[in-house]
Coordinates of C-alpha atoms in Angstrom, one line a residue:
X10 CA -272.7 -42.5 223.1
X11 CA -269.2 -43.8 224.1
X12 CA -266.2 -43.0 222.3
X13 CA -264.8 -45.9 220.2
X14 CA -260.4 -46.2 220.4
X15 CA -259.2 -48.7 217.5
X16 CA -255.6 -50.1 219.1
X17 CA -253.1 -51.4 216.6
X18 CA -250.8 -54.0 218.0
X19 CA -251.6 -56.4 221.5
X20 CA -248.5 -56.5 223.2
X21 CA -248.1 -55.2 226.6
X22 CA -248.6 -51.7 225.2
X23 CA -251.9 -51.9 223.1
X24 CA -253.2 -54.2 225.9
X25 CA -252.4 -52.1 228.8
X26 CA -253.9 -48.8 226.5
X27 CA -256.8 -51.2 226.2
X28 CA -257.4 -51.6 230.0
X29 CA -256.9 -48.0 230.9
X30 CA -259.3 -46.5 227.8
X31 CA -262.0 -49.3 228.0
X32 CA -262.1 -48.9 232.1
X33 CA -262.8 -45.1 231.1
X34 CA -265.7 -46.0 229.6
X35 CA -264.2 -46.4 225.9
X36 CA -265.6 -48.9 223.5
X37 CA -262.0 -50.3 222.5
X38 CA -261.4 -53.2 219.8
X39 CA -257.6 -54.1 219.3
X40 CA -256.9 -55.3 215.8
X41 CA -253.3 -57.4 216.0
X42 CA -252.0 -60.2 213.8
X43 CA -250.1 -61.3 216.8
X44 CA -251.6 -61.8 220.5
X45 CA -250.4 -63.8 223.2
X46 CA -247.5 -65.6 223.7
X47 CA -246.9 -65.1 220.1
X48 CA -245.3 -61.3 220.8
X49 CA -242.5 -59.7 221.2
X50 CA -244.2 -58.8 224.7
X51 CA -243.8 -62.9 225.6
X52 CA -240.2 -62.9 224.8
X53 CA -239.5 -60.6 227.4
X54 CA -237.2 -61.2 230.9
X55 CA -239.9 -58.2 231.9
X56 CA -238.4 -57.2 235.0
X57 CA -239.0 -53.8 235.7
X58 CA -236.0 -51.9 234.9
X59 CA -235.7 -48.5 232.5
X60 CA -233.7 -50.0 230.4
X61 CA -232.3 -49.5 226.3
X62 CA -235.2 -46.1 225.9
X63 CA -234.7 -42.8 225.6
X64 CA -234.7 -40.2 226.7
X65 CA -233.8 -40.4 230.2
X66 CA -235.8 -37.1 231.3
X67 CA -239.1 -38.9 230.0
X68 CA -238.2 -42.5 230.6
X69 CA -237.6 -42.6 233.9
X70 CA -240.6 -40.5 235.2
X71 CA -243.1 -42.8 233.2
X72 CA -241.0 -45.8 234.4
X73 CA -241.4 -44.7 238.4
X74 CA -245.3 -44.2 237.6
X75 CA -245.3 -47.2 236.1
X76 CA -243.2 -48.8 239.1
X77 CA -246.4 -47.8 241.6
X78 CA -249.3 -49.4 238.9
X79 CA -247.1 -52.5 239.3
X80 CA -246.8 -52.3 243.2
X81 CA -250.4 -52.5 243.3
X82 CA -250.9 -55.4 241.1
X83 CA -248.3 -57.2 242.9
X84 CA -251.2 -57.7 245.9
X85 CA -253.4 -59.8 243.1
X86 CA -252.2 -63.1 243.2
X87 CA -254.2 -63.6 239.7
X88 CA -252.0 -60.4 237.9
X89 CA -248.6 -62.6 237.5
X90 CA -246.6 -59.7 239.2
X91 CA -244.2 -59.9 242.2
X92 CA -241.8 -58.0 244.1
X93 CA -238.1 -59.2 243.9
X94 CA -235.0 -58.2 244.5
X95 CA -233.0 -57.1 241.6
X96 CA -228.9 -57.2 241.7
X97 CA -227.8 -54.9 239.0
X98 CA -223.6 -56.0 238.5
X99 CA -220.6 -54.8 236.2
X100 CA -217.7 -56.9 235.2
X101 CA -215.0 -54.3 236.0
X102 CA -214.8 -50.8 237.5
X103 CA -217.5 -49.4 239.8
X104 CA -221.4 -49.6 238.7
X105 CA -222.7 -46.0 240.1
X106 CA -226.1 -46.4 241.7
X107 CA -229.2 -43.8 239.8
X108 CA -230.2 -41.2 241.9
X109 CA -233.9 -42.8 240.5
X110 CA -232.7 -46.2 242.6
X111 CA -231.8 -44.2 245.4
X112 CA -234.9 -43.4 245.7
X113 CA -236.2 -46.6 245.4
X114 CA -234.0 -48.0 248.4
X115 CA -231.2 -49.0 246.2
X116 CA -227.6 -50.1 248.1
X117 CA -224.3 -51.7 246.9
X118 CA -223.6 -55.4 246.6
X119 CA -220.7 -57.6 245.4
X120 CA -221.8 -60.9 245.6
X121 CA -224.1 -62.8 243.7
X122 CA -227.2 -64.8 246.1
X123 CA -225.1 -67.1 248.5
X124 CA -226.9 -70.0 247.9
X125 CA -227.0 -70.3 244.2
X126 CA -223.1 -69.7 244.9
X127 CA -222.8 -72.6 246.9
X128 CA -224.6 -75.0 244.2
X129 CA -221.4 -76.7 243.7
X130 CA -219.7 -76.4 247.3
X131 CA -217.8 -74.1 248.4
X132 CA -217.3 -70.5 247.8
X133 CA -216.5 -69.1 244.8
X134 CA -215.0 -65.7 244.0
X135 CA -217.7 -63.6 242.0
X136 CA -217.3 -62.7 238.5
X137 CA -218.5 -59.3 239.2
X138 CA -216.4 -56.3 240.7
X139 CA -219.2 -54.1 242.4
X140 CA -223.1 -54.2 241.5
X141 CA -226.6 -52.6 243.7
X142 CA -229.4 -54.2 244.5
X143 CA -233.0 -53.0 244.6
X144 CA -236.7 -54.2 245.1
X145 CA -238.6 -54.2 241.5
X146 CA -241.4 -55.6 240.0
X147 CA -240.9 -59.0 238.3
X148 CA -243.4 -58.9 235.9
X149 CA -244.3 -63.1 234.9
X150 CA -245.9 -62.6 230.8
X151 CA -246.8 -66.3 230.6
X152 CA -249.5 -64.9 233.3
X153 CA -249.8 -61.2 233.2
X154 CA -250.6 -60.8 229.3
X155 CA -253.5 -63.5 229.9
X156 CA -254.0 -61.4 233.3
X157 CA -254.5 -58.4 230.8
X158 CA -256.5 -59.5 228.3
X159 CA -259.4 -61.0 230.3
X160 CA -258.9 -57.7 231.7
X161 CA -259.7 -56.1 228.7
X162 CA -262.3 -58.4 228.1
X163 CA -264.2 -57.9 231.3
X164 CA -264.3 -54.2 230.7
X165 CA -266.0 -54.6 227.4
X166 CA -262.8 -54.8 225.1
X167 CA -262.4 -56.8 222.2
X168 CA -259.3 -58.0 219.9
X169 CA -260.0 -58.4 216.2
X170 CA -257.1 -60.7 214.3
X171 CA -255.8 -58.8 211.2
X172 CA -253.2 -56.9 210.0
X173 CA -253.1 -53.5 209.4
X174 CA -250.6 -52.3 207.0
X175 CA -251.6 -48.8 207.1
X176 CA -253.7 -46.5 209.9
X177 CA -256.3 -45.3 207.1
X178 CA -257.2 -49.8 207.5
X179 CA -259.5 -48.8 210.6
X180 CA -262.5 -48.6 209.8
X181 CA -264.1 -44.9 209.8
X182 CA -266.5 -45.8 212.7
X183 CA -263.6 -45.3 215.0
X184 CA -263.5 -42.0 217.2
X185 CA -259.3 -42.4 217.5
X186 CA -256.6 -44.8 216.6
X187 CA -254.2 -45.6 218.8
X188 CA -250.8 -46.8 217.5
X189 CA -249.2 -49.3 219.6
X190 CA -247.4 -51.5 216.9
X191 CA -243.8 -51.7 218.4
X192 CA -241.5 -52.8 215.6
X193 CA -244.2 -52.4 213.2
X194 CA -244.7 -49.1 213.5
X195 CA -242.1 -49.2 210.9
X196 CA -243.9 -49.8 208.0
X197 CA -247.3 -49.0 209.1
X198 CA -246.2 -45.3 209.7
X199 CA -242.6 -45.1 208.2
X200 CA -241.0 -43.9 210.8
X201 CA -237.1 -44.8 210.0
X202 CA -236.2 -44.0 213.7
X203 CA -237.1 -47.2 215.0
X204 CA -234.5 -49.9 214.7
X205 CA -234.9 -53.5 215.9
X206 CA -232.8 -54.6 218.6
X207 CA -232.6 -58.2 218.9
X208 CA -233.4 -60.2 222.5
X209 CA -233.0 -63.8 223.0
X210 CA -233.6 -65.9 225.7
X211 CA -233.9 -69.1 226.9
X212 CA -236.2 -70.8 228.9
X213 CA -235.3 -73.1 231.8
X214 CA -236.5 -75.2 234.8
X215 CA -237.5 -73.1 237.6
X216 CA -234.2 -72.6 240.1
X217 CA -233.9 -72.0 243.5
X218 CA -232.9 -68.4 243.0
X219 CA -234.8 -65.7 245.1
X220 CA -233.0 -62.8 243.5
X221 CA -232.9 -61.5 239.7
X222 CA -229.4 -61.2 238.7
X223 CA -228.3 -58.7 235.8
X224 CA -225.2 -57.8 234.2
X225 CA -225.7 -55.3 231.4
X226 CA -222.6 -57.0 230.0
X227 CA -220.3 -57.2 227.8
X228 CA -221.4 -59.8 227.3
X229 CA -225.6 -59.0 228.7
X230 CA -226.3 -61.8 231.0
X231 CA -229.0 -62.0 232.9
X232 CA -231.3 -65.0 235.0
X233 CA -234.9 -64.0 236.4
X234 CA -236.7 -66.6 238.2
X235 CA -240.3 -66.7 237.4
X236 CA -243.3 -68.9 239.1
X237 CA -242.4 -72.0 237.0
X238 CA -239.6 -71.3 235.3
X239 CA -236.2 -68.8 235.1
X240 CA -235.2 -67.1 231.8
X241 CA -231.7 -67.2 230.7
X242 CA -230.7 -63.9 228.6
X243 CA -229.5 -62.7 226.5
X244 CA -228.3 -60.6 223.6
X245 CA -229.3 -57.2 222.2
X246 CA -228.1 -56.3 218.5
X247 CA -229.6 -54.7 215.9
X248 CA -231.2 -57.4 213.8
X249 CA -234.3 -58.1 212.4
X250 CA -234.1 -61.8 212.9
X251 CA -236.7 -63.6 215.1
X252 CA -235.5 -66.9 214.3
X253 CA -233.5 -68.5 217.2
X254 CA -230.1 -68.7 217.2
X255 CA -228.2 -71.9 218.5
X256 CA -224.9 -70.3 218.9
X257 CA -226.8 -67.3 220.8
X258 CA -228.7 -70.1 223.2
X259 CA -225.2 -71.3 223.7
X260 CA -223.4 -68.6 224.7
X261 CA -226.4 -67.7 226.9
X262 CA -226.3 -70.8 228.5
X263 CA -223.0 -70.8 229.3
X264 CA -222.6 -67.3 231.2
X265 CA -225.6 -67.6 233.0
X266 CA -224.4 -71.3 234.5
X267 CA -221.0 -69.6 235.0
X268 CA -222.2 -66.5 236.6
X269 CA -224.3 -68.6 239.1
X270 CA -221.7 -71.3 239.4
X271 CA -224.1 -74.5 238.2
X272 CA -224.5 -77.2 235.9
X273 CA -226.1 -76.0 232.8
X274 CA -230.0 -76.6 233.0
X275 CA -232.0 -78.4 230.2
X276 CA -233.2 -75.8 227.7
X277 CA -237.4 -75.8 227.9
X278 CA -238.2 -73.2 225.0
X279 CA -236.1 -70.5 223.0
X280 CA -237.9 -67.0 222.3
X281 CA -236.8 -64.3 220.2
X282 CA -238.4 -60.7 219.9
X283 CA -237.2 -57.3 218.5
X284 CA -237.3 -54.2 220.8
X285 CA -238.7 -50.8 219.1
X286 CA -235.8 -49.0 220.0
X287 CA -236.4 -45.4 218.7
X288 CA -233.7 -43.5 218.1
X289 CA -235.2 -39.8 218.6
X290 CA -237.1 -41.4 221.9
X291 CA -240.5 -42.9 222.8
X292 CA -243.0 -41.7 220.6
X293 CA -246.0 -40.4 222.9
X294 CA -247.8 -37.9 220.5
X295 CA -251.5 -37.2 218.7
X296 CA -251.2 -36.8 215.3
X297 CA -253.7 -35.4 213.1
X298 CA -254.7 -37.5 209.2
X299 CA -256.5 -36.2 206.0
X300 CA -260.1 -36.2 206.5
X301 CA -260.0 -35.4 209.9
X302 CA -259.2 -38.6 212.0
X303 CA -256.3 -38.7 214.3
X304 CA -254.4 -41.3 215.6
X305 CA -252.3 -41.1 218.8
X306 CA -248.9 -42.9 219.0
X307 CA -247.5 -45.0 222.0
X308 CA -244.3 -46.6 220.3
X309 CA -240.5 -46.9 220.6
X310 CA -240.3 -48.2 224.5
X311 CA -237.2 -50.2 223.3
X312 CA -236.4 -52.7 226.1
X313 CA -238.8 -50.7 228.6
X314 CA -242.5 -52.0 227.2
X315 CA -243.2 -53.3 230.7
X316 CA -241.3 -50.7 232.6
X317 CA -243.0 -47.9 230.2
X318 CA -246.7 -49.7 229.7
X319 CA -249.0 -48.1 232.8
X320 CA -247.9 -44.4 232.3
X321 CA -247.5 -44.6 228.8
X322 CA -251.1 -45.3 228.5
X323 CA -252.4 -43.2 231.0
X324 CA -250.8 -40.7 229.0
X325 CA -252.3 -41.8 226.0
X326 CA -255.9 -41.4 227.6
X327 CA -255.3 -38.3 228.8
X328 CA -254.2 -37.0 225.7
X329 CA -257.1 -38.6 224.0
X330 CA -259.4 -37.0 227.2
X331 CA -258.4 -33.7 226.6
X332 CA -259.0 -33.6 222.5
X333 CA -262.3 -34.9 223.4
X334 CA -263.1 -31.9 225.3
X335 CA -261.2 -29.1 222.7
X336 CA -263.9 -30.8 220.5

């Protein structure tokens, strides 16, 4: 008899801990009030980058195993991912280079792409004293999470629309409970560390921009051309507020046009979600409840969900794998 996994939350987390458990032969149902497009998951720029998570001596291990899952979806044409080049820039002083990016290939650059520079005529001088650049995976979620859940679906999975305000919810049939909830994980097992951290970002029409350009600010700017569109960003405060902001899409507007020396471009959509940042760090633990059951936490990524989402949740199955066999 197959071992049944009840995921909480269907953002890149839950869904990607759906793929890996229910391709392991799991019988997996995800229960989520929110799916889709309506995430925090679908807000995201999700480039790959290990970015606002903690800590470092975890975050960057899982990110770099994460890095290779995504290299390998990057030859399905169907998954939504790509390989870009990401040009990572500060404002003033020198930007020093991860040994992790090293690694990865990573050099120094000054300049922002040449012919986004040239948009108006000319050349201008760049806004940026010194930046690197490196190839990542761009990560498109108006495809992938669609990408992922037929995924899911072909290997058996299903998602279940409610919302569960507390893990003893699941019904009793299920083997484990896995607790991807993001922000939620707030309330559904008060745990105080997690603190929203606002993102906003605005939509545009698709530019002629071959390179992802980031400047982790102040202010955070960044543009990340995607197959029909870019993404204008952003902001990241501590707020619980998903509703959009037109000061925010302003401001965001602005910089990026500046930064990339255009006209500014008609706004398509705004989208606003809340990163789990966790202060203590990723939460990546089994956890035993009264009566027996367990439930196994994936939570507190921060602004890494996509970076985090492969190892995180082979993790999670492994974890889950070897309880199994101490039973």
């Amino acid at each position: 008899m197959r071992n049944r996994a009840a995921i909480i939350g269907a953002g890149v987390s839950g869904l990607t801990c759906g793929v890996v458990f229910a391709e392991h032969g799991w019988n997996v149902t995800i229960f989520a009030d929110e799916t889709g497009q309506q995430t925090t998951s679908a807000a995201a720029a999700a480039v790959w980058f290990p970015y606002d998570a903690e800590p470092a001596e975890k975050i960057i291990p899982w990110s770099l195993a994460s890095y290779e899952n995504f290299r390998e979806l990057a030859r399905d044409s169907q998954s939504g991912v790509s390989m870009i080049e990401l040009r990572q820039f500060t404002r003033t002083g020198e930007i020093p280079i991860p040994d992790w990016a090293k690694n990865l290939g990573a050099h120094p650059t000054s300049v922002i792409p040449n012919a986004v520079e040239g948009s108006r005529g000319g050349t201008r001088k760049s806004p940026f004293s010194t930046g690197y650049a490196l190839i990542v995976p761009l990560i498109d979620t108006t495809i992938y999470l669609d990408y992922l859940a037929n995924r899911f679906s072909n290997a058996g999975g299903t998602i279940q629309s409610a919302h569960i305000s507390k893990v003893e919810e699941i019904p009793r049939d299920f083997d484990l409970i896995v607790n991807c909830a993001g922000i939620g994980a707030r309330e559904l097992v008060h745990d105080s560390e997690l603190e929203p951290h606002r993102g906003q970002v605005a939509i545009v029409p698709k530019l002629d921009l071959a390179q992802a350009i980031v400047c982790d600010g102040p202010p955070l700017m960044y543009a990340i051309p995607r197959t029909h569109d870019c993404v204008f960003g952003g902001t990241n405060s501590i707020s619980e507020n998903r509703e959009p902001s037109s000061a925010d899409t302003t401001a965001i507007i602005s910089e990026c046009s500046h930064v990339l020396g255009i006209d500014p471009p008609r706004v398509i959509s705004v989208k606003v979600g809340l990163r789990p940042f966790r202060k203590s760090g990723v939460r990546l633990e089994r956890e035993k409840l009264r009566a027996g059951r367990a439930v196994l936490h994936n939570y507190g990524h921060g602004g890494a969900g996509f970076t985090l989402s492969w190892a995180c949740a082979e993790e999670a199955w492994a974890i889950a794998s070897r309880t199994n066999q101490e039973l």
